[in-house]
Coordinates of C-alpha atoms in Angstrom, one line a residue:
Chain H
M1 CA 47.5 80.6 -25.6
D2 CA 50.7 79.5 -27.1
G3 CA 51.1 76.8 -29.7
S4 CA 51.9 73.4 -27.3
I5 CA 48.7 74.0 -25.7
L6 CA 46.9 74.3 -28.7
I7 CA 48.6 71.2 -30.2
G8 CA 47.4 69.3 -26.8
L9 CA 43.8 70.5 -27.0
Y10 CA 44.1 69.2 -30.9
I11 CA 45.5 65.4 -29.4
F12 CA 42.8 65.5 -26.7
V13 CA 39.9 65.9 -29.6
L14 CA 41.3 63.7 -32.0
A15 CA 42.2 60.7 -29.2
L16 CA 38.8 61.1 -27.9
F17 CA 37.1 60.8 -31.2
A18 CA 39.7 57.8 -32.0
G19 CA 38.8 56.5 -28.7
A20 CA 35.2 56.4 -29.1
E21 CA 35.3 54.3 -32.3
L22 CA 37.2 52.2 -31.1
I23 CA 35.7 51.5 -28.0
S24 CA 32.3 51.1 -29.5
K25 CA 33.6 48.0 -31.1
V26 CA 34.1 46.4 -27.9
P27 CA 31.3 43.8 -27.3
P28 CA 29.4 43.7 -24.5
T29 CA 30.7 40.7 -23.4
L30 CA 34.1 42.1 -22.9
H31 CA 33.0 45.1 -21.4
T32 CA 34.0 44.2 -18.0
P33 CA 37.9 43.7 -18.9
L34 CA 37.7 47.0 -20.9
M35 CA 36.6 48.8 -17.9
S36 CA 39.5 47.3 -16.3
G37 CA 41.9 47.3 -19.2
S38 CA 41.2 51.4 -19.5
N39 CA 41.3 51.7 -16.0
A40 CA 45.0 50.2 -16.3
I41 CA 46.3 52.5 -18.9
S42 CA 44.8 55.8 -17.2
G43 CA 47.7 54.1 -14.5
I44 CA 49.5 56.4 -17.5
A45 CA 49.8 58.9 -14.8
I46 CA 53.1 56.9 -13.9
L47 CA 55.0 58.6 -16.1
G48 CA 54.2 62.1 -14.3
A49 CA 55.1 60.1 -11.0
L50 CA 58.5 58.9 -11.8
M51 CA 59.3 62.9 -12.6
A52 CA 57.8 64.2 -9.6
A53 CA 59.9 61.1 -7.9
G54 CA 63.2 61.2 -9.9
N55 CA 63.7 65.3 -9.6
A56 CA 63.1 65.0 -5.5
K57 CA 67.0 64.0 -4.5
E58 CA 66.6 64.0 -0.5
M59 CA 63.9 63.1 2.2
N60 CA 61.3 66.0 2.2
I61 CA 57.3 66.6 1.6
T62 CA 58.4 66.5 -2.6
S63 CA 60.0 63.6 -2.4
I64 CA 57.5 61.8 -0.2
I65 CA 54.0 63.3 -2.7
G66 CA 56.3 61.9 -5.7
M67 CA 56.8 58.2 -3.8
L68 CA 53.4 58.5 -3.2
A69 CA 52.8 59.0 -6.6
V70 CA 54.4 56.3 -7.9
I71 CA 53.2 53.9 -5.1
F72 CA 49.4 54.7 -6.5
A73 CA 50.1 54.9 -10.0
T74 CA 52.3 50.9 -9.6
I75 CA 49.1 49.5 -8.3
N76 CA 47.2 50.9 -10.8
V77 CA 48.9 49.5 -13.5
V78 CA 50.2 46.8 -12.0
G79 CA 47.0 45.0 -10.4
G80 CA 44.9 46.8 -13.7
Y81 CA 46.8 44.3 -16.3
M82 CA 47.6 41.7 -14.1
V83 CA 43.3 41.2 -13.1
T84 CA 42.4 42.3 -17.1
D85 CA 44.9 39.3 -18.1
R86 CA 43.4 37.0 -15.3
M87 CA 39.9 37.9 -17.0
L88 CA 40.6 37.3 -20.7
Q89 CA 42.4 34.0 -20.4
M90 CA 38.9 32.9 -19.2
F91 CA 37.7 33.9 -22.3
K92 CA 37.4 30.6 -24.3
K93 CA 35.4 28.8 -27.2
K94 CA 34.9 25.5 -26.8
E95 CA 33.8 22.8 -28.9
K96 CA 30.8 22.0 -29.5
V97 CA 29.4 18.7 -27.9
T98 CA 26.7 16.8 -29.6
K99 CA 25.2 13.4 -29.6
Chain S
M1 CA 70.9 60.9 -22.6
L2 CA 68.0 60.8 -24.9
S3 CA 66.3 64.1 -26.5
Q4 CA 63.0 65.2 -25.6
N5 CA 62.2 64.6 -29.3
F6 CA 62.8 61.0 -29.4
I7 CA 60.7 60.4 -26.2
N8 CA 58.3 62.1 -27.5
F9 CA 58.8 59.5 -30.6
T10 CA 58.6 56.8 -28.1
Y11 CA 55.5 58.1 -26.4
L12 CA 53.7 58.0 -29.7
I13 CA 54.9 54.0 -30.6
S14 CA 53.3 53.9 -26.6
A15 CA 49.7 55.7 -28.0
I16 CA 49.8 53.3 -30.9
L17 CA 50.2 50.2 -28.7
F18 CA 47.4 51.4 -26.7
M19 CA 45.4 51.7 -29.8
L20 CA 46.0 48.4 -31.1
G21 CA 45.3 47.1 -27.8
L22 CA 41.7 48.8 -27.5
R23 CA 40.8 47.8 -31.0
N24 CA 41.9 43.8 -30.1
L25 CA 39.4 43.9 -27.6
S26 CA 36.2 43.8 -30.4
S27 CA 36.7 40.4 -30.0
P28 CA 37.2 37.7 -27.0
A29 CA 39.7 35.6 -29.7
T30 CA 42.2 38.4 -29.6
A31 CA 41.6 40.6 -25.7
R32 CA 44.1 38.8 -24.3
L33 CA 47.0 39.8 -26.9
G34 CA 45.2 43.4 -27.0
N35 CA 46.0 43.8 -23.2
K36 CA 49.6 42.6 -23.8
L37 CA 49.5 45.4 -26.5
S38 CA 48.8 47.8 -24.1
M39 CA 51.0 46.4 -21.4
S40 CA 54.6 46.9 -23.9
G41 CA 53.1 50.1 -24.6
M42 CA 52.9 51.1 -20.8
S43 CA 56.3 49.2 -20.6
L44 CA 57.9 51.3 -23.3
A45 CA 56.6 54.9 -21.8
I46 CA 57.8 54.1 -18.2
I47 CA 61.4 53.2 -20.0
A48 CA 62.0 56.2 -22.0
T49 CA 60.5 58.4 -19.0
L50 CA 63.5 56.6 -16.7
M51 CA 66.0 57.0 -19.2
V52 CA 65.6 61.1 -18.5
S53 CA 69.1 62.2 -17.8
G54 CA 69.1 63.3 -14.2
L55 CA 66.3 61.3 -12.3
S56 CA 67.2 60.0 -8.7
F57 CA 66.4 56.3 -8.5
K58 CA 66.2 56.4 -4.7
F59 CA 62.0 57.2 -4.5
I60 CA 61.3 55.8 -7.7
I61 CA 62.4 52.1 -6.8
I62 CA 61.4 52.2 -3.5
G63 CA 57.8 53.0 -4.7
I64 CA 57.8 50.6 -7.8
I65 CA 58.1 47.8 -5.2
I66 CA 55.8 48.7 -2.7
G67 CA 53.1 49.7 -5.9
T68 CA 54.1 46.4 -7.3
I69 CA 53.2 44.5 -4.4
I70 CA 50.2 45.6 -3.2
G71 CA 49.1 46.0 -7.2
A72 CA 50.2 41.8 -8.3
Y73 CA 48.8 40.7 -4.6
S74 CA 45.4 41.9 -4.8
A75 CA 44.9 41.0 -8.6
I76 CA 45.9 37.2 -7.6
K77 CA 44.0 37.0 -4.8
V78 CA 40.7 38.7 -5.6
K79 CA 37.9 36.7 -6.5
M80 CA 36.1 37.1 -9.9
T81 CA 32.7 37.8 -7.7
S82 CA 34.4 40.8 -6.0
M83 CA 35.5 42.0 -9.7
P84 CA 33.7 45.8 -9.7
E85 CA 35.0 46.3 -5.7
M86 CA 38.8 45.6 -7.0
I87 CA 38.3 48.0 -9.7
A88 CA 36.8 50.7 -8.4
L89 CA 40.1 50.5 -5.4
F90 CA 42.8 50.4 -8.4
N91 CA 40.8 53.5 -10.3
G92 CA 40.7 55.3 -7.0
C93 CA 44.6 54.7 -6.9
G94 CA 45.0 56.0 -10.6
G95 CA 42.8 59.1 -9.3
A96 CA 45.0 59.8 -6.3
A97 CA 48.3 59.1 -8.3
S98 CA 47.2 61.8 -11.2
A99 CA 46.5 64.3 -8.1
L100 CA 49.5 63.5 -6.4
V101 CA 51.7 64.3 -9.4
A102 CA 49.7 67.0 -9.8
L103 CA 50.3 68.5 -6.5
S104 CA 53.8 67.9 -6.8
E105 CA 54.5 69.9 -10.0
F106 CA 52.4 72.9 -8.0
Q107 CA 55.1 72.7 -5.3
L108 CA 58.0 72.4 -7.6
K109 CA 56.9 75.4 -10.1
G110 CA 55.8 77.3 -6.6
D111 CA 59.3 77.3 -5.4
L112 CA 60.7 77.8 -8.6
Y113 CA 58.4 81.2 -9.1
G114 CA 56.9 82.1 -6.1
A115 CA 54.1 84.8 -6.5
G116 CA 55.2 84.7 -10.3
M117 CA 54.1 81.6 -11.1
V118 CA 50.5 81.6 -12.8
S119 CA 52.7 84.4 -15.4
Q120 CA 55.6 81.9 -15.7
I121 CA 53.5 78.9 -16.6
G122 CA 50.5 80.4 -17.7
G123 CA 46.7 80.4 -17.3
F124 CA 45.7 77.0 -18.9
S125 CA 48.3 75.1 -16.8
M126 CA 47.7 76.5 -13.6
T127 CA 43.6 75.8 -14.5
T128 CA 44.7 72.2 -15.6
L129 CA 46.4 71.8 -12.6
L130 CA 43.9 72.7 -10.2
L131 CA 42.1 70.4 -11.9
S132 CA 43.8 67.4 -12.1
V133 CA 44.1 68.0 -8.1
I134 CA 40.4 68.6 -7.8
I135 CA 39.2 65.4 -10.0
G136 CA 41.9 63.2 -9.4
T137 CA 40.9 63.3 -5.7
L138 CA 37.4 63.2 -5.6
T139 CA 37.9 60.0 -7.6
F140 CA 39.8 58.5 -5.1
T141 CA 37.6 59.1 -2.1
G142 CA 34.3 58.2 -4.6
S143 CA 35.9 54.7 -5.6
I144 CA 36.9 54.2 -2.0
I145 CA 32.8 54.9 -1.1
A146 CA 32.0 52.8 -3.9
Y147 CA 34.5 49.9 -3.0
A148 CA 33.2 49.9 0.2
K149 CA 29.3 50.2 -0.3
L150 CA 30.1 47.4 -2.4
Q151 CA 31.6 45.0 -0.2
G152 CA 28.6 46.1 2.3
I153 CA 31.2 47.7 4.9
I154 CA 28.9 50.6 4.5
S155 CA 25.3 50.5 3.7
G156 CA 24.5 49.8 -0.3
Q157 CA 21.4 51.2 0.8
P158 CA 21.0 55.7 -0.3
I159 CA 22.1 57.4 2.5
T160 CA 20.1 60.5 2.1
Y161 CA 19.9 63.8 4.5
T162 CA 17.6 66.8 3.8
G163 CA 19.5 69.9 1.6
Q164 CA 21.9 67.1 1.0
Q165 CA 22.3 68.5 -2.8
F166 CA 22.7 72.2 -1.3
V167 CA 25.5 71.1 1.0
N168 CA 26.9 69.8 -1.9
G169 CA 26.0 72.7 -4.4
L170 CA 28.0 75.0 -1.2
I171 CA 31.5 72.9 -1.2
V172 CA 31.7 72.9 -5.3
L173 CA 31.3 76.5 -5.0
A174 CA 33.9 77.1 -2.1
T175 CA 36.2 74.7 -4.1
V176 CA 35.5 76.9 -7.5
A177 CA 35.9 80.2 -5.5
L178 CA 39.3 78.7 -3.6
S179 CA 40.9 78.1 -6.8
V180 CA 40.0 81.2 -7.8
M181 CA 41.8 82.5 -4.7
I182 CA 45.0 80.0 -5.3
Y183 CA 44.9 81.4 -9.0
Q184 CA 45.6 85.0 -8.0
D185 CA 47.9 84.0 -5.4
P186 CA 49.4 80.5 -6.1
T187 CA 51.9 81.3 -2.7
N188 CA 48.9 80.6 -0.6
I189 CA 49.6 77.0 0.0
T190 CA 47.0 76.8 2.9
F191 CA 44.2 77.0 0.4
F192 CA 45.5 74.5 -1.9
Y193 CA 45.3 72.0 1.4
L194 CA 42.0 73.3 1.5
V195 CA 40.9 72.5 -2.4
I196 CA 42.3 69.1 -1.3
G197 CA 40.3 68.4 2.2
L198 CA 37.0 70.0 0.1
S199 CA 37.9 67.5 -2.7
L200 CA 38.0 64.6 -0.9
L201 CA 34.8 65.6 1.2
L202 CA 33.2 65.8 -2.0
G203 CA 33.9 62.1 -3.4
V204 CA 32.5 61.0 -0.5
L205 CA 29.3 63.1 -0.1
S206 CA 28.8 62.8 -3.8
V207 CA 28.8 58.5 -3.6
I208 CA 26.9 58.2 -0.7
P209 CA 23.6 59.4 -1.9
I210 CA 23.6 56.4 -4.6
G211 CA 22.0 52.9 -3.9
G212 CA 24.1 50.0 -4.4
A213 CA 22.0 48.6 -7.2
D214 CA 23.2 51.7 -8.9
M215 CA 27.2 51.6 -8.7
P216 CA 27.9 49.8 -12.3
V217 CA 27.0 53.3 -13.2
V218 CA 29.7 55.0 -10.5
I219 CA 32.0 53.2 -11.1
S220 CA 32.0 53.5 -15.0
L221 CA 31.8 57.4 -14.5
L222 CA 34.6 57.1 -11.9
N223 CA 36.7 55.3 -14.4
S224 CA 36.1 58.2 -16.9
Y225 CA 36.8 61.0 -14.4
S226 CA 40.5 59.4 -13.6
G227 CA 40.4 59.2 -17.2
V228 CA 40.1 63.6 -17.6
A229 CA 42.6 63.8 -14.2
V230 CA 45.1 62.1 -16.2
S231 CA 44.8 64.9 -18.7
M232 CA 44.7 67.5 -17.1
T233 CA 47.7 66.1 -15.9
G234 CA 49.4 65.9 -19.4
F235 CA 48.3 69.2 -19.8
A236 CA 49.9 70.8 -16.8
L237 CA 53.1 69.1 -17.5
N238 CA 53.1 69.4 -21.2
N239 CA 52.8 65.4 -22.0
N240 CA 51.2 64.2 -24.9
A241 CA 51.3 60.8 -23.7
L242 CA 49.2 61.3 -20.8
I243 CA 46.5 63.7 -22.9
I244 CA 46.2 60.7 -25.3
V245 CA 45.8 58.0 -22.5
G246 CA 43.2 60.8 -20.7
S247 CA 41.2 61.1 -23.4
L248 CA 41.0 57.4 -24.2
V249 CA 40.3 56.5 -21.0
G250 CA 37.5 59.2 -20.7
A251 CA 35.8 58.2 -23.4
S252 CA 35.8 54.4 -22.3
G253 CA 34.5 55.7 -18.9
I254 CA 31.4 57.7 -20.7
F255 CA 30.5 55.2 -23.2
L256 CA 29.9 52.0 -20.3
T257 CA 28.3 54.8 -17.8
M258 CA 25.8 55.8 -21.1
I259 CA 25.1 52.2 -21.8
M260 CA 24.4 51.3 -18.4
C261 CA 21.9 54.6 -17.7
E262 CA 20.5 53.7 -21.1
A263 CA 20.1 49.8 -19.9
M264 CA 17.9 51.0 -17.1
N265 CA 15.9 53.9 -19.2
R266 CA 17.5 56.9 -16.6
S267 CA 19.4 59.9 -17.4
L268 CA 22.6 60.1 -15.4
A269 CA 20.9 63.0 -13.5
N270 CA 18.5 60.3 -12.0
V271 CA 21.2 57.8 -11.0
L272 CA 23.5 60.6 -9.7
F273 CA 21.0 62.5 -7.8
G274 CA 18.0 60.4 -7.8
A275 CA 18.4 58.0 -4.8
F276 CA 16.9 55.4 -6.8
G277 CA 16.4 51.9 -4.1
T278 CA 14.6 54.0 -1.1
V279 CA 11.7 52.6 -0.8
S280 CA 9.9 55.3 -2.7
E281 CA 6.1 56.0 -2.7
G282 CA 6.4 54.8 -6.8
A283 CA 7.3 51.3 -5.9
A284 CA 4.4 51.0 -2.5
Q285 CA 2.0 52.5 -5.2
A286 CA 2.8 49.4 -8.3
A287 CA 3.1 47.0 -5.2
A288 CA -0.6 48.1 -4.4
D289 CA -1.3 47.7 -7.8
G290 CA 0.2 44.4 -8.4
P291 CA -2.1 41.6 -10.2
G292 CA -2.4 40.2 -6.6
G293 CA -2.3 36.2 -6.8
S294 CA -0.1 33.9 -4.7
V295 CA 3.2 32.8 -5.8
K296 CA 3.7 29.1 -6.0
G297 CA 6.7 27.3 -4.7
Y298 CA 7.5 24.1 -6.6
E299 CA 9.7 21.0 -5.7
I300 CA 12.6 20.2 -7.5
E301 CA 11.0 17.2 -8.9
D302 CA 8.6 19.2 -10.6
V303 CA 11.7 21.2 -12.4
I304 CA 13.2 18.1 -13.2
T305 CA 10.0 16.8 -15.3
V306 CA 9.7 20.1 -17.2
L307 CA 14.0 20.2 -17.6
E308 CA 13.7 16.5 -18.9
N309 CA 11.0 17.6 -21.6
A310 CA 13.0 20.5 -22.8
T311 CA 14.5 21.1 -26.4
S312 CA 15.8 24.3 -26.0
L313 CA 16.9 26.3 -22.9
I314 CA 17.5 29.6 -22.1
I315 CA 19.6 30.7 -18.9
V316 CA 19.4 34.3 -17.6
P317 CA 22.1 34.7 -14.3
G318 CA 21.9 38.1 -12.0
Y319 CA 23.6 39.6 -9.2
G320 CA 22.3 36.6 -7.3
M321 CA 24.4 33.7 -9.1
A322 CA 27.1 35.5 -8.0
A323 CA 26.7 36.0 -4.4
A324 CA 25.7 32.3 -4.6
Q325 CA 29.1 31.4 -6.6
A326 CA 27.0 29.6 -8.4
Q327 CA 28.1 29.7 -11.7
H328 CA 30.1 26.3 -11.7
A329 CA 27.0 24.7 -10.9
V330 CA 25.7 26.5 -13.6
R331 CA 27.7 25.3 -16.1
E332 CA 27.5 21.9 -14.9
L333 CA 24.0 22.4 -15.5
G334 CA 24.4 23.7 -18.7
D335 CA 26.7 21.2 -20.2
Y336 CA 25.0 17.9 -19.1
L337 CA 21.5 19.2 -20.6
E338 CA 23.7 20.1 -23.9
E339 CA 25.0 16.3 -23.9
E340 CA 21.2 15.6 -23.8
G341 CA 21.0 17.3 -27.0
V342 CA 19.0 20.5 -25.1
E343 CA 19.7 23.8 -26.7
V344 CA 21.2 26.0 -24.3
R345 CA 22.0 29.8 -24.0
Y346 CA 22.6 32.4 -21.7
A347 CA 20.7 35.8 -21.9
I348 CA 22.4 38.7 -20.2
H349 CA 21.1 41.8 -19.4
P350 CA 23.3 45.0 -19.4
V351 CA 22.8 45.8 -15.9
A352 CA 22.9 42.0 -14.9
G353 CA 25.4 42.3 -11.3
R354 CA 27.1 45.1 -10.1
M355 CA 29.8 46.2 -13.1
P356 CA 29.0 46.3 -17.2
G357 CA 29.8 42.5 -18.3
H358 CA 30.4 41.0 -14.5
M359 CA 27.9 37.6 -15.9
N360 CA 30.2 37.6 -18.7
V361 CA 33.0 37.3 -16.4
L362 CA 31.7 35.0 -13.7
L363 CA 30.3 32.1 -16.7
A364 CA 33.7 32.3 -18.6
E365 CA 35.5 31.8 -15.4
A366 CA 33.0 28.9 -14.9
D367 CA 34.1 27.3 -18.4
V368 CA 31.6 28.2 -20.7
S369 CA 31.8 29.5 -24.0
Y370 CA 31.5 32.4 -25.1
D371 CA 29.7 31.8 -28.3
Q372 CA 26.9 31.0 -25.8
L373 CA 26.4 34.0 -24.0
F374 CA 24.4 36.6 -26.0
A375 CA 23.5 40.4 -25.4
M376 CA 19.6 41.2 -24.8
E377 CA 19.1 42.4 -28.2
D378 CA 20.3 39.4 -29.8
I379 CA 18.5 37.4 -27.9
N380 CA 15.1 38.8 -26.9
D381 CA 12.8 37.6 -29.8
D382 CA 14.1 34.0 -29.3
F383 CA 12.1 33.5 -26.3
S384 CA 8.9 33.4 -27.3
S385 CA 10.1 29.9 -29.9
T386 CA 11.9 28.6 -26.2
D387 CA 10.4 26.0 -24.2
V388 CA 12.4 26.6 -20.6
V389 CA 13.8 30.4 -19.6
L390 CA 15.8 29.6 -16.6
V391 CA 16.2 32.5 -14.0
I392 CA 18.7 32.2 -11.6
G393 CA 19.3 35.2 -9.3
A394 CA 17.8 38.2 -11.3
N395 CA 14.7 40.4 -10.6
D396 CA 14.0 43.8 -11.8
V397 CA 15.6 42.9 -15.8
V398 CA 12.9 40.1 -16.3
N399 CA 10.3 42.3 -14.8
P400 CA 7.5 42.8 -17.1
A401 CA 5.9 45.3 -15.1
A402 CA 8.5 47.8 -16.6
K403 CA 6.8 46.9 -20.0
T404 CA 3.2 47.2 -18.7
N405 CA 3.0 49.4 -15.8
E406 CA 3.2 52.6 -16.2
S407 CA 3.5 53.5 -12.3
S408 CA 6.3 51.0 -11.3
P409 CA 9.7 53.0 -10.9
I410 CA 10.9 50.7 -13.5
F411 CA 9.1 51.2 -16.3
G412 CA 10.2 51.8 -19.6
M413 CA 13.8 50.2 -18.8
P414 CA 14.8 47.5 -21.4
V415 CA 14.2 43.9 -19.7
L416 CA 14.2 40.4 -21.0
N417 CA 11.1 39.4 -22.4
V418 CA 11.3 35.9 -20.5
E419 CA 7.5 35.2 -19.6
E420 CA 7.2 34.9 -23.4
A421 CA 9.0 31.1 -23.3
Q422 CA 6.6 28.3 -22.6
T423 CA 8.0 27.7 -18.8
V424 CA 9.8 30.1 -16.9
I425 CA 11.9 28.8 -13.7
V426 CA 13.0 31.3 -11.6
L427 CA 15.4 30.3 -8.2
K428 CA 15.4 32.6 -5.8
R429 CA 16.4 32.5 -2.1
S430 CA 13.1 34.4 -0.9
M431 CA 10.6 36.6 -1.7
N432 CA 12.4 39.4 -0.7
P433 CA 12.0 42.2 -3.7
G434 CA 15.4 43.3 -5.2
F435 CA 17.5 46.1 -5.0
A436 CA 14.7 48.5 -6.3
G437 CA 12.0 47.2 -4.0
I438 CA 9.8 46.6 -6.5
E439 CA 7.5 43.3 -6.6
N440 CA 8.0 41.6 -9.7
E441 CA 4.3 40.4 -11.5
L442 CA 6.7 37.4 -13.5
F443 CA 6.3 35.8 -10.2
L444 CA 2.5 35.0 -10.0
K445 CA 2.2 33.8 -13.8
D446 CA 0.7 30.6 -14.6
N447 CA 3.6 29.5 -16.4
T448 CA 6.1 30.4 -14.1
M449 CA 7.6 28.0 -11.7
M450 CA 9.2 29.3 -8.6
L451 CA 12.0 27.4 -6.8
F452 CA 13.0 28.7 -3.4
G453 CA 16.4 28.2 -2.0
D454 CA 20.4 29.3 -2.3
A455 CA 20.6 29.0 -5.7
K456 CA 24.0 27.0 -6.0
K457 CA 22.5 24.2 -3.5
S458 CA 19.0 24.6 -6.1
I459 CA 21.5 24.0 -9.2
Q460 CA 23.4 21.2 -7.9
D461 CA 20.3 19.3 -6.5
L462 CA 18.8 19.7 -9.9
V463 CA 22.4 18.2 -11.3
S464 CA 22.2 15.1 -9.3
H465 CA 18.7 14.1 -9.7
L466 CA 18.7 14.8 -13.7
K467 CA 22.1 12.1 -13.6
G468 CA 20.6 9.9 -11.2

């Protein structure tokens, strides 16, 4: 096992703990936006997709796979963030009405 | 153009922005800012990647344009009630993207090194590549099935047959065996496509036996899978941004899955393999053991009298509210009563609706202030001191049998103590039992008033009577 893998594993495990810590602070009211928001960031695969599509020079099976990866990842990122924002802007606190 | 170090530094800033984004989700007041921080982290990472030298932009641009159109259109058009389906679909896209990136990496390295691929990229990278393809692919088809079940395209009932788990087990074994063979001979591209085919199938077969009511758990779990797939892709590509984000998403998915399971007092294994929702012997038994008696239907005038004399009200929404699109009418009723001096609160069970927090989103859409929404553990002790509880299209989450009837399939599940209130008004479409097919003795109690009919129409009637 070479060094870069070990560093990768360090990062993975530490991020797992940090993630669990942050997420446990999210109140139940926001669980749907949490889900769609974390879903949007899982579209980070787009970084790999961009490399795959960008390394392909002509139309062949590799470039098609790369382009499909970009399409799917973009749907995930754009759709995920927009829908999360749409939900979050609805959460408002109103002034209490008292008579 | 840019050195690898600079790009990695940019990814670090992105990762920080993602973490800050999650941290701001801890309060509805800052959540929108959090989402924007996360969004800028993503944009930063994308821009940095695009500046890697030697990339040709032709396919990238086509892909981004198509993806943006589809993603933006769906995000703008989707109804709040259909949010679970939408998130399932987006999640499936994420899984597919990870799998495709891994597939492309496999082809690239295969062309480069041929049979010597494993020794060149290392066994660990090879393993993570294979895992990314398998998990990403089954996330894709599993999410599509979850979508179809929620949308009613296929039946929400569990689809089961004899030997189902045996068949699924065989497919898992075959997938593992083929993966080992690819590991030994990476030039065998046929096996690679076979693995993809089996994973596609596995996604379908592992979700069809799960009932529609359990989809919140499935969506959360698939969310976690897509995170794991991204992490695996990150290991294979040696990309720290993917590793970090993948593990954040994996953690969030598992966290929500566990909350859902706890809220139903069931193990994850029971949800995945239990085919809950088929009318079981237990349910039939529970119905037979029921307290007997008859359900009393009330008229709208009876309900008005009770509401007019109340000083405190707790509204308990369930999936029926979403199905009837009644959230706006509910808010109107709540606002009116509040102006009359009634204390109005909402009690939200963790598994009410079709995904975690579903009811909160619908009520927020209808302009209900979020400080009126209470989680089960924060309000459950207050029912006994409350005049009226209004249950709208909820069933199993208010079933006292979960506390008293040991033979009930939902025995042990934490439920809202609505029956402790002075009067319980239940709005229900008909006497059909809920998803789990379980009789609800709450409906038979003396302090329960049943008002049958479409939830939206019933509430609109209530509002017009109260105002008139």
